[in-house]
XYZ file of C-alpha atoms in Angstrom:
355
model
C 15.240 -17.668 8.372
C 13.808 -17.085 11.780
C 11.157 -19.734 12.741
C 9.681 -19.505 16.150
C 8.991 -22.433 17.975
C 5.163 -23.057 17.392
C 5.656 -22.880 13.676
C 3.063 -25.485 12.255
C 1.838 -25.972 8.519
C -1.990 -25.915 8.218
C -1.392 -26.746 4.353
C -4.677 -25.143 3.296
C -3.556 -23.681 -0.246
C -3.756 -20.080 1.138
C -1.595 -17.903 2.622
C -0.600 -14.232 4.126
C 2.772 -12.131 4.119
C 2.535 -9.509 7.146
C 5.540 -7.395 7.105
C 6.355 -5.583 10.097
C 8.759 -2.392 11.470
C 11.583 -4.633 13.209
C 12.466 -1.106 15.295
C 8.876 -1.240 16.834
C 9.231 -4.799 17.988
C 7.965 -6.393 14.882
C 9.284 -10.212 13.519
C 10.040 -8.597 10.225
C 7.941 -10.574 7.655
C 5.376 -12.933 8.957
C 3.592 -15.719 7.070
C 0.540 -17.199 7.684
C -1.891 -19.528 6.643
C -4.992 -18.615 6.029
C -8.923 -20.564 6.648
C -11.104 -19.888 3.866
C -13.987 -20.181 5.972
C -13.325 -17.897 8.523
C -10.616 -15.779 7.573
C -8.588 -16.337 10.133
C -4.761 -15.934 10.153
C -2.680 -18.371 12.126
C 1.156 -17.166 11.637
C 3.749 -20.091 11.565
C 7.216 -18.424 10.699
C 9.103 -15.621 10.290
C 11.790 -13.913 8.282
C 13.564 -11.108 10.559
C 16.404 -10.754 8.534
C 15.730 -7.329 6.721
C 15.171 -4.548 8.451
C 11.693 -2.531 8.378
C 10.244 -4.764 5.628
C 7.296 -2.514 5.859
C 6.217 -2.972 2.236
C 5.389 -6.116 0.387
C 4.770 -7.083 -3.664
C 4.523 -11.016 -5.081
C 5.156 -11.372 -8.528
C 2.211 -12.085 -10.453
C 2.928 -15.675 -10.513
C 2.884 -15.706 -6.892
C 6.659 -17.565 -6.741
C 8.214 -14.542 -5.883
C 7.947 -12.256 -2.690
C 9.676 -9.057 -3.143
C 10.503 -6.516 0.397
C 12.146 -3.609 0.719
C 14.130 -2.258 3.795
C 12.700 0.932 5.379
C 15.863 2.830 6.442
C 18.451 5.063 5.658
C 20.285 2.253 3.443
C 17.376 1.809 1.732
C 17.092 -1.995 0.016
C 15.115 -4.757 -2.086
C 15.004 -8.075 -1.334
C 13.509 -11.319 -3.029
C 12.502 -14.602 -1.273
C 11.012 -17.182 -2.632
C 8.120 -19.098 -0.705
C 8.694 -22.881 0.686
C 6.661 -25.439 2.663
C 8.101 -23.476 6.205
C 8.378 -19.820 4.999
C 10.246 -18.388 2.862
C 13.906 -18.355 1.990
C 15.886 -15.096 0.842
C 16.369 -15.747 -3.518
C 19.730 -13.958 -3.750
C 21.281 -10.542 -1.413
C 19.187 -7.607 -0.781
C 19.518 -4.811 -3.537
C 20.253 -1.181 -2.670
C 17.584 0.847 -4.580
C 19.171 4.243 -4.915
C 16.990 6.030 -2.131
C 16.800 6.664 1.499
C 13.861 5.319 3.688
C 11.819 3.119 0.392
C 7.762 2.608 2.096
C 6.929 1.356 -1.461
C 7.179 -1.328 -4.126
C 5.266 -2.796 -7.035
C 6.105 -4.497 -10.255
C 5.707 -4.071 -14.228
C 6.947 -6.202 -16.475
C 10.730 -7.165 -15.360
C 11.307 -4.098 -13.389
C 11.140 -3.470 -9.844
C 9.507 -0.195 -9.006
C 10.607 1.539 -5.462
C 9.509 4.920 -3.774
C 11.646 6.028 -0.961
C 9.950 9.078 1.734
C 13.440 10.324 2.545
C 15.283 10.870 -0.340
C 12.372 12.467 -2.588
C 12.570 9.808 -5.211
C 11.739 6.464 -7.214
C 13.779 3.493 -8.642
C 14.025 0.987 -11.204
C 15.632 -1.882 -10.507
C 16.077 -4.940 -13.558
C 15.225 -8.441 -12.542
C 16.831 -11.136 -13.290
C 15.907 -14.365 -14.524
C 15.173 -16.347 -11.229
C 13.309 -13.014 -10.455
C 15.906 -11.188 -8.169
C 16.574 -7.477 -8.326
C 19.811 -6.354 -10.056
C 21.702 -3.619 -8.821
C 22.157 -0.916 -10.130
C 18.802 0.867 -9.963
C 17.785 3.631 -12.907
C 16.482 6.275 -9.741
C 14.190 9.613 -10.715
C 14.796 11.996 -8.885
C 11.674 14.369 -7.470
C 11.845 18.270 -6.936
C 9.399 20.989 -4.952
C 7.994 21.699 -1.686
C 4.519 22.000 -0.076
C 3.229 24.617 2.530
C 4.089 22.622 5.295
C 7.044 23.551 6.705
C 7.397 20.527 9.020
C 6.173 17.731 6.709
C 6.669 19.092 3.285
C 10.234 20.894 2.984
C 11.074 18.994 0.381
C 9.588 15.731 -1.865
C 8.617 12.728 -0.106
C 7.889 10.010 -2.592
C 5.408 7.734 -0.884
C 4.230 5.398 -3.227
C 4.670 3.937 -7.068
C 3.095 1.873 -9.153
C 1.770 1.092 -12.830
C -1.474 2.141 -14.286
C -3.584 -0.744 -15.337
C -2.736 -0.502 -18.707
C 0.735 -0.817 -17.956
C 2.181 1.646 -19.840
C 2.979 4.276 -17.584
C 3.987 4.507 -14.160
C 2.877 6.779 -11.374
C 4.760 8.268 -8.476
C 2.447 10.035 -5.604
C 4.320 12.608 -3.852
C 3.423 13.581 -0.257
C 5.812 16.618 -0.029
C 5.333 18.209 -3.355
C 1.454 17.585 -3.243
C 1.469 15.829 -6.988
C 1.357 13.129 -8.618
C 3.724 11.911 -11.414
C 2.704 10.142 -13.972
C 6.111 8.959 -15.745
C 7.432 6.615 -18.568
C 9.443 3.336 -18.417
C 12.173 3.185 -20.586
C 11.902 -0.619 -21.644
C 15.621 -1.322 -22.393
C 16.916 0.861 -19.885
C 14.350 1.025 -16.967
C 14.849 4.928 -17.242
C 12.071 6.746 -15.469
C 11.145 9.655 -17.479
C 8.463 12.995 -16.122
C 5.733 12.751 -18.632
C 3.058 14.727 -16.661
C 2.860 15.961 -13.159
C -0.654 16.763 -11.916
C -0.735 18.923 -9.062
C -3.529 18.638 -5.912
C -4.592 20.974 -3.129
C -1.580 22.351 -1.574
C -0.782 20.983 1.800
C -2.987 17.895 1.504
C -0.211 15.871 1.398
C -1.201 12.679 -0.903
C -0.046 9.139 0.240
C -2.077 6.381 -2.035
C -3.472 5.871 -4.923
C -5.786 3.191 -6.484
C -7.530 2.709 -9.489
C -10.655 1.603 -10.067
C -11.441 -2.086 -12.129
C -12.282 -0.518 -14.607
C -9.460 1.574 -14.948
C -10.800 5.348 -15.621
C -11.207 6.654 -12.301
C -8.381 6.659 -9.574
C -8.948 7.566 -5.889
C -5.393 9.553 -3.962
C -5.884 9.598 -0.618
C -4.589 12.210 1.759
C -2.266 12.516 4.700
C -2.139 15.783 5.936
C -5.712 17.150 5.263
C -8.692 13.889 5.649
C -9.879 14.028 2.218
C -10.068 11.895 -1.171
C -9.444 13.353 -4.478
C -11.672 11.604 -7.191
C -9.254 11.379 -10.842
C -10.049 10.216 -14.195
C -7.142 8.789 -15.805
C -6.745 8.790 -19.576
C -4.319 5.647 -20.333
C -3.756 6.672 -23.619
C -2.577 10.522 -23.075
C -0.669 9.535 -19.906
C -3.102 12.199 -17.683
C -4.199 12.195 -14.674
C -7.228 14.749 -13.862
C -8.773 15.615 -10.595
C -12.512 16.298 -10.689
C -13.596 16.326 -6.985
C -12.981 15.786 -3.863
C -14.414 14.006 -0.657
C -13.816 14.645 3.093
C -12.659 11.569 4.990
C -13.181 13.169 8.319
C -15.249 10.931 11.064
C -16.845 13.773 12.915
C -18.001 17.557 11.953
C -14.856 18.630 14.027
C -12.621 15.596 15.131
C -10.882 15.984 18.649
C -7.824 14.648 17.255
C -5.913 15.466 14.014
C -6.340 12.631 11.244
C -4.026 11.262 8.933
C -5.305 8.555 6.153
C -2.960 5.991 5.313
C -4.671 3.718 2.231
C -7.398 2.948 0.286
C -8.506 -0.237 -1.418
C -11.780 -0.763 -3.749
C -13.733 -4.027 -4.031
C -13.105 -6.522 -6.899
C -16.558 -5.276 -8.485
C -16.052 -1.738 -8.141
C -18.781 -1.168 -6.380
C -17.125 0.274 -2.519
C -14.214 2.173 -1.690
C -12.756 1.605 2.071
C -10.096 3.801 3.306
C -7.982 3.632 6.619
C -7.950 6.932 8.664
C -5.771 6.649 11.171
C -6.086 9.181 14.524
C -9.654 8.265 14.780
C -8.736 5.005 13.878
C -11.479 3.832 11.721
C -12.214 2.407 8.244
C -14.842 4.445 6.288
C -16.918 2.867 3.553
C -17.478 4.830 0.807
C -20.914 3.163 -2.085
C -19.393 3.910 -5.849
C -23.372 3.193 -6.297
C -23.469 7.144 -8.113
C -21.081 6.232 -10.102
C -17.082 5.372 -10.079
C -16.723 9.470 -9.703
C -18.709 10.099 -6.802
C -17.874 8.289 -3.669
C -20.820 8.650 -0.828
C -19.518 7.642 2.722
C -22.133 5.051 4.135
C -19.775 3.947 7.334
C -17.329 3.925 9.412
C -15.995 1.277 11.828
C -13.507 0.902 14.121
C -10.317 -0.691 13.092
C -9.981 -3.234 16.030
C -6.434 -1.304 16.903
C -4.662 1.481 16.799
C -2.548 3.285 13.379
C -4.599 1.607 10.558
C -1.470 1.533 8.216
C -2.809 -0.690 5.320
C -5.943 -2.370 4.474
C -6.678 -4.710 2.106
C -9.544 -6.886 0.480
C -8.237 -10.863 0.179
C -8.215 -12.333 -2.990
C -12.353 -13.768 -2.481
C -13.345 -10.227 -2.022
C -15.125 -11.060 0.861
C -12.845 -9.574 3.176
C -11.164 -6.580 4.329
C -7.970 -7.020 6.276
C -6.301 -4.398 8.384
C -2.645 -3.958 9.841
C -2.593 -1.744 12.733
C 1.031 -0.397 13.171
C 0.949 0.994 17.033
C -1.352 -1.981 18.621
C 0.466 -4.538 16.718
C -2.474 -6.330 15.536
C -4.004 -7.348 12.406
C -7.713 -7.255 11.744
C -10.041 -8.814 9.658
C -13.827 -7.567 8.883
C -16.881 -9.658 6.823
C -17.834 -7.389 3.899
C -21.456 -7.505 2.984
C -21.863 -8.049 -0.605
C -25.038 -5.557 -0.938
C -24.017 -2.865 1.316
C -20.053 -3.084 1.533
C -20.573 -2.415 5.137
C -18.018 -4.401 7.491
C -18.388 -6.708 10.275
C -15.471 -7.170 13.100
C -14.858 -11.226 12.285
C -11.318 -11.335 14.037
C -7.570 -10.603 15.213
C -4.171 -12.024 15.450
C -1.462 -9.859 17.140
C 1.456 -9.163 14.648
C 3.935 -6.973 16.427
C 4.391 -3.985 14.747
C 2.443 -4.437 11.544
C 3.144 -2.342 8.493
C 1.449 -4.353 4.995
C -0.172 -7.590 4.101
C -1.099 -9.024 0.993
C -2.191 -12.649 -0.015
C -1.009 -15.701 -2.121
């Protein structure tokens, strides 16, 4: 473990994991502690010895922080957080797929999608919560309209459905989403249903709503939302409109949204569009299917990559990638509109989340 030389311990009970692109300048993965009262993230150590850790998952005890490696070789690792960081909890884990920008967990698998190689992985865990190798990897198939970013599948993201009984893969260079099943002896990922969106959008993200029948996918390659039910017990997925994420009438740059994240109580939406560089809020006040932008703000950087609310709900926290910054904003309980509150310059930031 890398520990810089102003590493101190405020010992407040809280803390954040910032992981960063190491080939943009980054630390790798960052810890910091966090004030309650403010918000405010003061990093004490650093883990630089994975490369591209640019997605993070803790277990849902919180004793385990999983990474993976975003690179050809793509890998998993597990650490497991101490009093001055965190120390690596066995040897990183190939996962079966080239260039892995996602991770999440269900049940004693470890789910990865990897951009590259078009596909997903399961990897087993073991007892003290490692990844075992070898991964059970699904392989995507198909193309989008656009010849320079969708020539093949580009598996951006994967994760469970609330319920937990089915997993979903969104696909950026296919323009679907996959909603799949989880052999639990083997970890086998099987195709269950595929739903297909507008061709060329180009979906990144995907997050449910609390209450678990409505999921938002957010776009890449055209600015827009597509509004979902989801049916846990038929395994479907089922678009049913769709909402432009642009800033302007006619932007004077091309925008690319990265993320979206929804408020503990369901009642606003936020998603990062980065090119403009803003986060829009979006009430749910209509209902969970029909998301009405109120606002957007600036992100306090530039290349909003991933946004999140902390575990109060009071806050939204954003990691810009190409200013090497991380923001956070007040979010007023009422209105879910967002106030700048602060910054804290993280090299080139990819992900946070909170223990």
């Amino acid at each position: 473990m890398d520990c810089g030389a102003n590493i101190t311990d405020q010992g407040n009970g809280q803390r954040a994991y910032i992981g960063s692109f190491t080939t943009g300048g980054g630390r790798g993965i960052v810890v910091a502690d966090v004030d309650r009262a403010t918000g405010a993230l003061t990093p004490f150590a650093a883990v630089n010895s994975l490369e591209n850790p640019s997605c993070l998952a803790l277990a849902p005890d919180r004793l385990v922080l999983y990474a993976v490696s975003d690179c050809d070789d793509g890998l998993a690792v597990a650490y497991r957080p101490t009093a001055d960081g965190l120390a690596p909890l066995g040897r990183p884990v190939p996962v079966g797929g080239r260039g892995p920008t996602h991770l999440s967990l269900v049940g004693n698998r470890l789910l990865t999608a990897h951009y590259a190689s078009g596909s997903v992985s399961s990897l087993p865990l073991a007892a003290d919560g490692s990844p075992v190798h070898p991964p059970s990897v699904l392989a995507h198939r198909g193309s989008g309209p656009d010849a320079d970013r969708q020539g093949g599948p580009h598996a951006h993201q994967v994760l469970p459905d609330p319920s937990g009984c089915w997993v979903l893969s969104v696909d950026l260079g296919t323009d679907s989403v996959r909603v799949c099943s989880l052999d639990p002896v083997t970890g086998a990922l099987r195709v269950h249903t595929e739903t297909t969106l507008r061709a060329g959008s180009g979906p990144r993200h995907l997050v449910f709503h609390p209450r678990g029948g409505v999921a938002y996918v957010v776009h890449e390659l055209t600015p827009q939302l597509t509004v979902c039910r989801w049916d846990s017990a038929a395994g479907l997925l089922t678009p049913v409109g769709e909402v432009p994420l642009c800033s302007r009438s006619t932007p004077t740059e091309r925008e690319y949204p990265s993320v979206g994240a929804v408020s503990g109580d369901g009642r606003f939406l936020w998603v990062a569009v980065r090119g403009s560089d803003l986060i829009t809020t979006m009430s749910l006040s209509d209902g969970a299917e029909k998301p009405r932008l109120t606002q957007t703000t600036a992100c306090g950087g530039r290349w909003p990559r991933d946004l999140v609310a902390d575990p109060s709900g009071g806050r939204l926290y954003v990691t810009n990638e190409w200013s090497g910054n991380v923001t956070w904003f007040d979010a007023d309980p009422l209105t879910g509109r967002l106030h700048h509150a602060g910054k804290v310059e993280v090299p080139a930031a990819a992900c946070v989340v909170f223990a």
